[in-house]
């Protein structure tokens, strides 16, 4: 098992290398001289030259890339052009809110979507099934910012149950922290819940037709035992896969959600960095998100082997 | 009779499908006494399994009991609900299914799966249930039961899985056990071991058993009473002896005729009326090949190893003359399919050579063989006609495809004529040609598979268990067809099968394989009548013959 995980980690190295190359090339993919692009419209020639020098843009591409990678491997993501703060510091300050939002959304999704999907599959074709799947289509179709504003209007402005926007760190108490995250998590989770519920239903329907479910019924097992002991675990592989893939949705959605609810997280930082053409910050964030995504995929692969003894490692 | 444990009274079951309501069971009445083993025999679609599922209340959502009663200990099973029903299922009556590997949860250790059944019905601790599960594994004679408790189904053989299923079924000492095709898909020797075990357990525990099977021979061996079903009705009910010596109903007659026995010949497999058509051809003897004719196929010291493992096939040599039929028999894992695929040049041998028509073809890589001029000459008919036809190809496309690829035909009237000719040769009605596989019956699909294989007029036809998925009456027709094609077109047949009765009828010579090497070979009749090795003898003895098994029936 341990050697399997090690082998998988080694296998992710080429992926990370390609991602790094791509992220670094961002600067060059944009048309024109990178220094001019970074300096912006109102910059004087001296400003451009200063940026070129400080970023080492006058050196050959491969050497730039090499020293950039070297610095990253030592934990140095560079310095923001706009704030002159180290990128790692800036990311560190914004990591908490985004991570909180993503974890709460992920938990909310699993707790809501999986049981809904199981219920829909069990009652397939019934009114309950249709209502659940109807909601899934609804959740799919609404953009995050629309759901966000509607939720904020109803629950924060009209009913005044929850705060309209903002973020409170976990260090100031669990409830204040959670209070601020409920509405954003629902808004962000809508698409995700719809997706996972649909996949859960489809996977469960497939499994419920298998012979071993009939065997379980022949044993006289109750519906709960059949659904949760025999069926759900067998349906787990596609469900886990989609939950993992959905993390990418969360990353993209977090950018919008944080804007709607004024959460000072990485999403906001990303938007600010793009608007300011703060390339070192953009590169740092994209690299971090890619790394998280690769890590999530690694975790999914390991989960497969825990769920299904037939998968060899 | 007060002795009756189960009394089915005018049972009717219907299924709601897209094409309307299908009546699967149309009013059957039968009784099962305590401790009795009743055989329920019929071909696919006869409603025998549906009867079993209705009794154990395991019908699909689409299936519904529309009339009649199923009285179990005087209580109508069809009216039970909720907890009353669950107390019955797995406790008082239980069921064993076809395809044991699929019937077990693939990701749950077998010990837990047995314990599940026990814990559902008994209020005991998990440890006690585990101990009972271990006892049950011992009772079904699984070797090293402690270690097997934590095994998963994919780590066990098919026969082992069925033993585990039996362990689950008997875990709560049911009064009635329904075994639905319990040994279909298992080797003959495994079949015998599993059935003997089942009969023994049933006798020891006084369980009544309904044996649902398509195999008359199997039912005859283990049951004293057999009910024959056809299209949702019981057409005849009698002791095996009467059923085989003096069948009353026309369908039973056909079924008995179609079931191969130790002595039957191909032409015996259909009833008198159907025989006329083929008689003319059958009577024509095959001319012996001229002396000194080189063999059509010569295989020299063929071997195949997969991934450094032990050899799947080792040191396999044989020769075949044109128009000869050779049987390749053995249990699963004996290497017979691997050998046939090497000869078809679908996989590459590790060692040895294959010489076809004087030319070495063993060294042509399998992926390049489609360009060889011998591709036309060596064709294969695959095991499962349901799985081996492209679901998006019509019957016409299936037959036309090899003609276009290998015979360079370009479509148009010439192609149509050739396809229709092939269809006629295998007895496939021409109006079926535009249909897709799912619109054809099993027998029709088998014909499409054969028509496809003979389309390019091959000289060697390799048949990999071509009738294993077919009903006996369809099998009879397909076997006759193959025999006729061989005689008419002088096609050599290499027939891979585990069904020794079929091989005995169809093949001049037989080769017995075990663990990848030849154990015995020779002229079919002599080989089966006087097997020289223990292994062949075991195989021959394991075949359930049509003759009633007095020894075993008496033991019950």
mmCIF file of N, CA and C in Angstrom, chain B residues 204-262:
data_model
loop_
_atom_site.group_PDB
_atom_site.id
_atom_site.type_symbol
_atom_site.label_atom_id
_atom_site.label_comp_id
_atom_site.label_asym_id
_atom_site.label_seq_id
_atom_site.Cartn_x
_atom_site.Cartn_y
_atom_site.Cartn_z
ATOM 1 N N UNK B 204 -29.602 -34.415 4.369
ATOM 2 C CA UNK B 204 -29.208 -34.427 5.773
ATOM 3 C C UNK B 204 -30.060 -33.481 6.613
ATOM 4 N N UNK B 205 -30.468 -32.370 6.035
ATOM 5 C CA UNK B 205 -31.215 -31.384 6.808
ATOM 6 C C UNK B 205 -32.714 -31.458 6.555
ATOM 7 N N UNK B 206 -33.117 -32.395 5.753
ATOM 8 C CA UNK B 206 -34.537 -32.560 5.477
ATOM 9 C C UNK B 206 -35.157 -31.396 4.732
ATOM 10 N N UNK B 207 -34.351 -30.732 3.887
ATOM 11 C CA UNK B 207 -34.871 -29.588 3.141
ATOM 12 C C UNK B 207 -35.561 -30.063 1.882
ATOM 13 N N UNK B 208 -36.698 -29.468 1.582
ATOM 14 C CA UNK B 208 -37.284 -29.693 0.271
ATOM 15 C C UNK B 208 -36.534 -28.810 -0.718
ATOM 16 N N UNK B 209 -36.342 -29.302 -1.942
ATOM 17 C CA UNK B 209 -35.582 -28.537 -2.925
ATOM 18 C C UNK B 209 -36.314 -28.510 -4.256
ATOM 19 N N UNK B 210 -36.334 -27.339 -4.863
ATOM 20 C CA UNK B 210 -36.792 -27.267 -6.250
ATOM 21 C C UNK B 210 -35.568 -26.991 -7.096
ATOM 22 N N UNK B 211 -35.249 -27.916 -7.989
ATOM 23 C CA UNK B 211 -34.100 -27.743 -8.863
ATOM 24 C C UNK B 211 -34.599 -27.224 -10.209
ATOM 25 N N UNK B 212 -34.298 -25.943 -10.466
ATOM 26 C CA UNK B 212 -34.722 -25.354 -11.728
ATOM 27 C C UNK B 212 -33.570 -25.498 -12.717
ATOM 28 N N UNK B 213 -33.787 -26.134 -13.851
ATOM 29 C CA UNK B 213 -32.684 -26.342 -14.787
ATOM 30 C C UNK B 213 -33.193 -26.515 -16.212
ATOM 31 N N UNK B 214 -32.288 -26.262 -17.160
ATOM 32 C CA UNK B 214 -32.653 -26.533 -18.550
ATOM 33 C C UNK B 214 -32.146 -27.914 -18.948
ATOM 34 N N UNK B 215 -31.424 -28.563 -18.035
ATOM 35 C CA UNK B 215 -30.733 -29.799 -18.343
ATOM 36 C C UNK B 215 -31.537 -30.990 -17.820
ATOM 37 N N UNK B 216 -32.204 -31.667 -18.749
ATOM 38 C CA UNK B 216 -33.024 -32.816 -18.351
ATOM 39 C C UNK B 216 -32.183 -33.879 -17.662
ATOM 40 N N UNK B 217 -30.970 -34.072 -18.173
ATOM 41 C CA UNK B 217 -30.107 -35.104 -17.617
ATOM 42 C C UNK B 217 -29.796 -34.831 -16.155
ATOM 43 N N UNK B 218 -29.528 -33.566 -15.849
ATOM 44 C CA UNK B 218 -29.214 -33.177 -14.480
ATOM 45 C C UNK B 218 -30.416 -33.423 -13.562
ATOM 46 N N UNK B 219 -31.586 -32.996 -14.031
ATOM 47 C CA UNK B 219 -32.795 -33.184 -13.232
ATOM 48 C C UNK B 219 -33.048 -34.671 -13.009
ATOM 49 N N UNK B 220 -32.816 -35.453 -14.063
ATOM 50 C CA UNK B 220 -33.077 -36.884 -13.956
ATOM 51 C C UNK B 220 -32.155 -37.541 -12.934
ATOM 52 N N UNK B 221 -30.949 -37.026 -12.844
ATOM 53 C CA UNK B 221 -29.979 -37.630 -11.943
ATOM 54 C C UNK B 221 -30.321 -37.373 -10.474
ATOM 55 N N UNK B 222 -30.918 -36.233 -10.192
ATOM 56 C CA UNK B 222 -31.096 -35.866 -8.787
ATOM 57 C C UNK B 222 -32.538 -35.820 -8.302
ATOM 58 N N UNK B 223 -33.506 -35.860 -9.209
ATOM 59 C CA UNK B 223 -34.888 -35.707 -8.773
ATOM 60 C C UNK B 223 -35.693 -36.963 -9.049
ATOM 61 N N UNK B 224 -36.654 -37.190 -8.183
ATOM 62 C CA UNK B 224 -37.528 -38.325 -8.439
ATOM 63 C C UNK B 224 -38.775 -37.917 -9.196
ATOM 64 N N UNK B 225 -39.016 -36.619 -9.216
ATOM 65 C CA UNK B 225 -40.190 -36.126 -9.926
ATOM 66 C C UNK B 225 -39.755 -34.897 -10.720
ATOM 67 N N UNK B 226 -40.197 -34.826 -11.970
ATOM 68 C CA UNK B 226 -39.800 -33.706 -12.811
ATOM 69 C C UNK B 226 -41.038 -33.083 -13.442
ATOM 70 N N UNK B 227 -41.114 -31.773 -13.366
ATOM 71 C CA UNK B 227 -42.181 -31.058 -14.059
ATOM 72 C C UNK B 227 -41.557 -30.331 -15.238
ATOM 73 N N UNK B 228 -42.118 -30.524 -16.427
ATOM 74 C CA UNK B 228 -41.587 -29.885 -17.621
ATOM 75 C C UNK B 228 -42.430 -28.666 -17.964
ATOM 76 N N UNK B 229 -41.781 -27.536 -18.136
ATOM 77 C CA UNK B 229 -42.519 -26.308 -18.438
ATOM 78 C C UNK B 229 -42.263 -25.859 -19.867
ATOM 79 N N UNK B 230 -43.307 -25.346 -20.496
ATOM 80 C CA UNK B 230 -43.151 -24.747 -21.810
ATOM 81 C C UNK B 230 -44.059 -23.526 -21.877
ATOM 82 N N UNK B 231 -43.515 -22.428 -22.259
ATOM 83 C CA UNK B 231 -44.231 -21.171 -22.404
ATOM 84 C C UNK B 231 -45.239 -20.907 -21.268
ATOM 85 N N UNK B 232 -44.735 -20.991 -20.049
ATOM 86 C CA UNK B 232 -45.550 -20.603 -18.902
ATOM 87 C C UNK B 232 -46.519 -21.647 -18.399
ATOM 88 N N UNK B 233 -46.447 -22.834 -18.970
ATOM 89 C CA UNK B 233 -47.342 -23.880 -18.494
ATOM 90 C C UNK B 233 -46.555 -25.143 -18.179
ATOM 91 N N UNK B 234 -47.093 -25.952 -17.247
ATOM 92 C CA UNK B 234 -46.493 -27.260 -17.022
ATOM 93 C C UNK B 234 -47.141 -28.220 -18.003
ATOM 94 N N UNK B 235 -46.328 -28.805 -18.891
ATOM 95 C CA UNK B 235 -46.920 -29.657 -19.913
ATOM 96 C C UNK B 235 -46.902 -31.122 -19.490
ATOM 97 N N UNK B 236 -46.002 -31.458 -18.599
ATOM 98 C CA UNK B 236 -45.946 -32.851 -18.179
ATOM 99 C C UNK B 236 -45.259 -32.949 -16.835
ATOM 100 N N UNK B 237 -45.713 -33.878 -16.010
ATOM 101 C CA UNK B 237 -45.090 -34.070 -14.708
ATOM 102 C C UNK B 237 -45.017 -35.561 -14.465
ATOM 103 N N UNK B 238 -43.812 -36.064 -14.274
ATOM 104 C CA UNK B 238 -43.669 -37.516 -14.135
ATOM 105 C C UNK B 238 -42.328 -37.840 -13.509
ATOM 106 N N UNK B 239 -42.112 -39.110 -13.255
ATOM 107 C CA UNK B 239 -40.794 -39.538 -12.787
ATOM 108 C C UNK B 239 -39.855 -39.523 -13.979
ATOM 109 N N UNK B 240 -38.549 -39.381 -13.730
ATOM 110 C CA UNK B 240 -37.611 -39.314 -14.849
ATOM 111 C C UNK B 240 -37.733 -40.516 -15.774
ATOM 112 N N UNK B 241 -37.934 -41.675 -15.175
ATOM 113 C CA UNK B 241 -37.985 -42.895 -15.964
ATOM 114 C C UNK B 241 -39.110 -42.817 -16.995
ATOM 115 N N UNK B 242 -40.279 -42.458 -16.523
ATOM 116 C CA UNK B 242 -41.429 -42.365 -17.435
ATOM 117 C C UNK B 242 -41.197 -41.273 -18.465
ATOM 118 N N UNK B 243 -40.629 -40.165 -18.005
ATOM 119 C CA UNK B 243 -40.397 -39.025 -18.896
ATOM 120 C C UNK B 243 -39.490 -39.425 -20.059
ATOM 121 N N UNK B 244 -38.497 -40.241 -19.778
ATOM 122 C CA UNK B 244 -37.551 -40.576 -20.838
ATOM 123 C C UNK B 244 -37.982 -41.768 -21.668
ATOM 124 N N UNK B 245 -38.680 -42.688 -21.019
ATOM 125 C CA UNK B 245 -39.072 -43.873 -21.790
ATOM 126 C C UNK B 245 -40.372 -43.645 -22.536
ATOM 127 N N UNK B 246 -41.305 -42.931 -21.912
ATOM 128 C CA UNK B 246 -42.591 -42.750 -22.578
ATOM 129 C C UNK B 246 -43.112 -41.329 -22.385
ATOM 130 N N UNK B 247 -42.434 -40.356 -22.974
ATOM 131 C CA UNK B 247 -42.930 -38.984 -22.830
ATOM 132 C C UNK B 247 -44.276 -38.830 -23.517
ATOM 133 N N UNK B 248 -45.184 -38.120 -22.876
ATOM 134 C CA UNK B 248 -46.532 -37.997 -23.408
ATOM 135 C C UNK B 248 -46.687 -36.779 -24.312
ATOM 136 N N UNK B 249 -46.241 -35.634 -23.820
ATOM 137 C CA UNK B 249 -46.485 -34.380 -24.528
ATOM 138 C C UNK B 249 -45.473 -34.187 -25.664
ATOM 139 N N UNK B 250 -45.913 -33.556 -26.739
ATOM 140 C CA UNK B 250 -45.046 -33.368 -27.915
ATOM 141 C C UNK B 250 -43.778 -32.603 -27.546
ATOM 142 N N UNK B 251 -43.948 -31.604 -26.668
ATOM 143 C CA UNK B 251 -42.782 -30.798 -26.301
ATOM 144 C C UNK B 251 -41.770 -31.633 -25.527
ATOM 145 N N UNK B 252 -42.264 -32.445 -24.612
ATOM 146 C CA UNK B 252 -41.355 -33.299 -23.842
ATOM 147 C C UNK B 252 -40.609 -34.230 -24.779
ATOM 148 N N UNK B 253 -41.322 -34.760 -25.754
ATOM 149 C CA UNK B 253 -40.681 -35.651 -26.725
ATOM 150 C C UNK B 253 -39.528 -34.945 -27.415
ATOM 151 N N UNK B 254 -39.806 -33.699 -27.832
ATOM 152 C CA UNK B 254 -38.769 -32.951 -28.538
ATOM 153 C C UNK B 254 -37.575 -32.680 -27.627
ATOM 154 N N UNK B 255 -37.897 -32.330 -26.392
ATOM 155 C CA UNK B 255 -36.841 -32.006 -25.423
ATOM 156 C C UNK B 255 -35.990 -33.242 -25.140
ATOM 157 N N UNK B 256 -36.641 -34.361 -24.946
ATOM 158 C CA UNK B 256 -35.921 -35.607 -24.666
ATOM 159 C C UNK B 256 -35.053 -35.962 -25.864
ATOM 160 N N UNK B 257 -35.611 -35.784 -27.076
ATOM 161 C CA UNK B 257 -34.848 -36.126 -28.274
ATOM 162 C C UNK B 257 -33.624 -35.221 -28.415
ATOM 163 N N UNK B 258 -33.807 -33.955 -28.080
ATOM 164 C CA UNK B 258 -32.735 -32.986 -28.298
ATOM 165 C C UNK B 258 -31.625 -33.089 -27.264
ATOM 166 N N UNK B 259 -31.898 -33.748 -26.139
ATOM 167 C CA UNK B 259 -30.871 -33.852 -25.102
ATOM 168 C C UNK B 259 -29.878 -34.928 -25.497
ATOM 169 N N UNK B 260 -28.619 -34.550 -25.683
ATOM 170 C CA UNK B 260 -27.632 -35.535 -26.120
ATOM 171 C C UNK B 260 -27.394 -36.567 -25.019
ATOM 172 N N UNK B 261 -27.242 -37.810 -25.411
ATOM 173 C CA UNK B 261 -26.938 -38.856 -24.446
ATOM 174 C C UNK B 261 -25.651 -39.531 -24.865
ATOM 175 N N UNK B 262 -25.302 -40.527 -24.079
ATOM 176 C CA UNK B 262 -24.041 -41.221 -24.328
ATOM 177 C C UNK B 262 -24.057 -41.955 -25.665
#
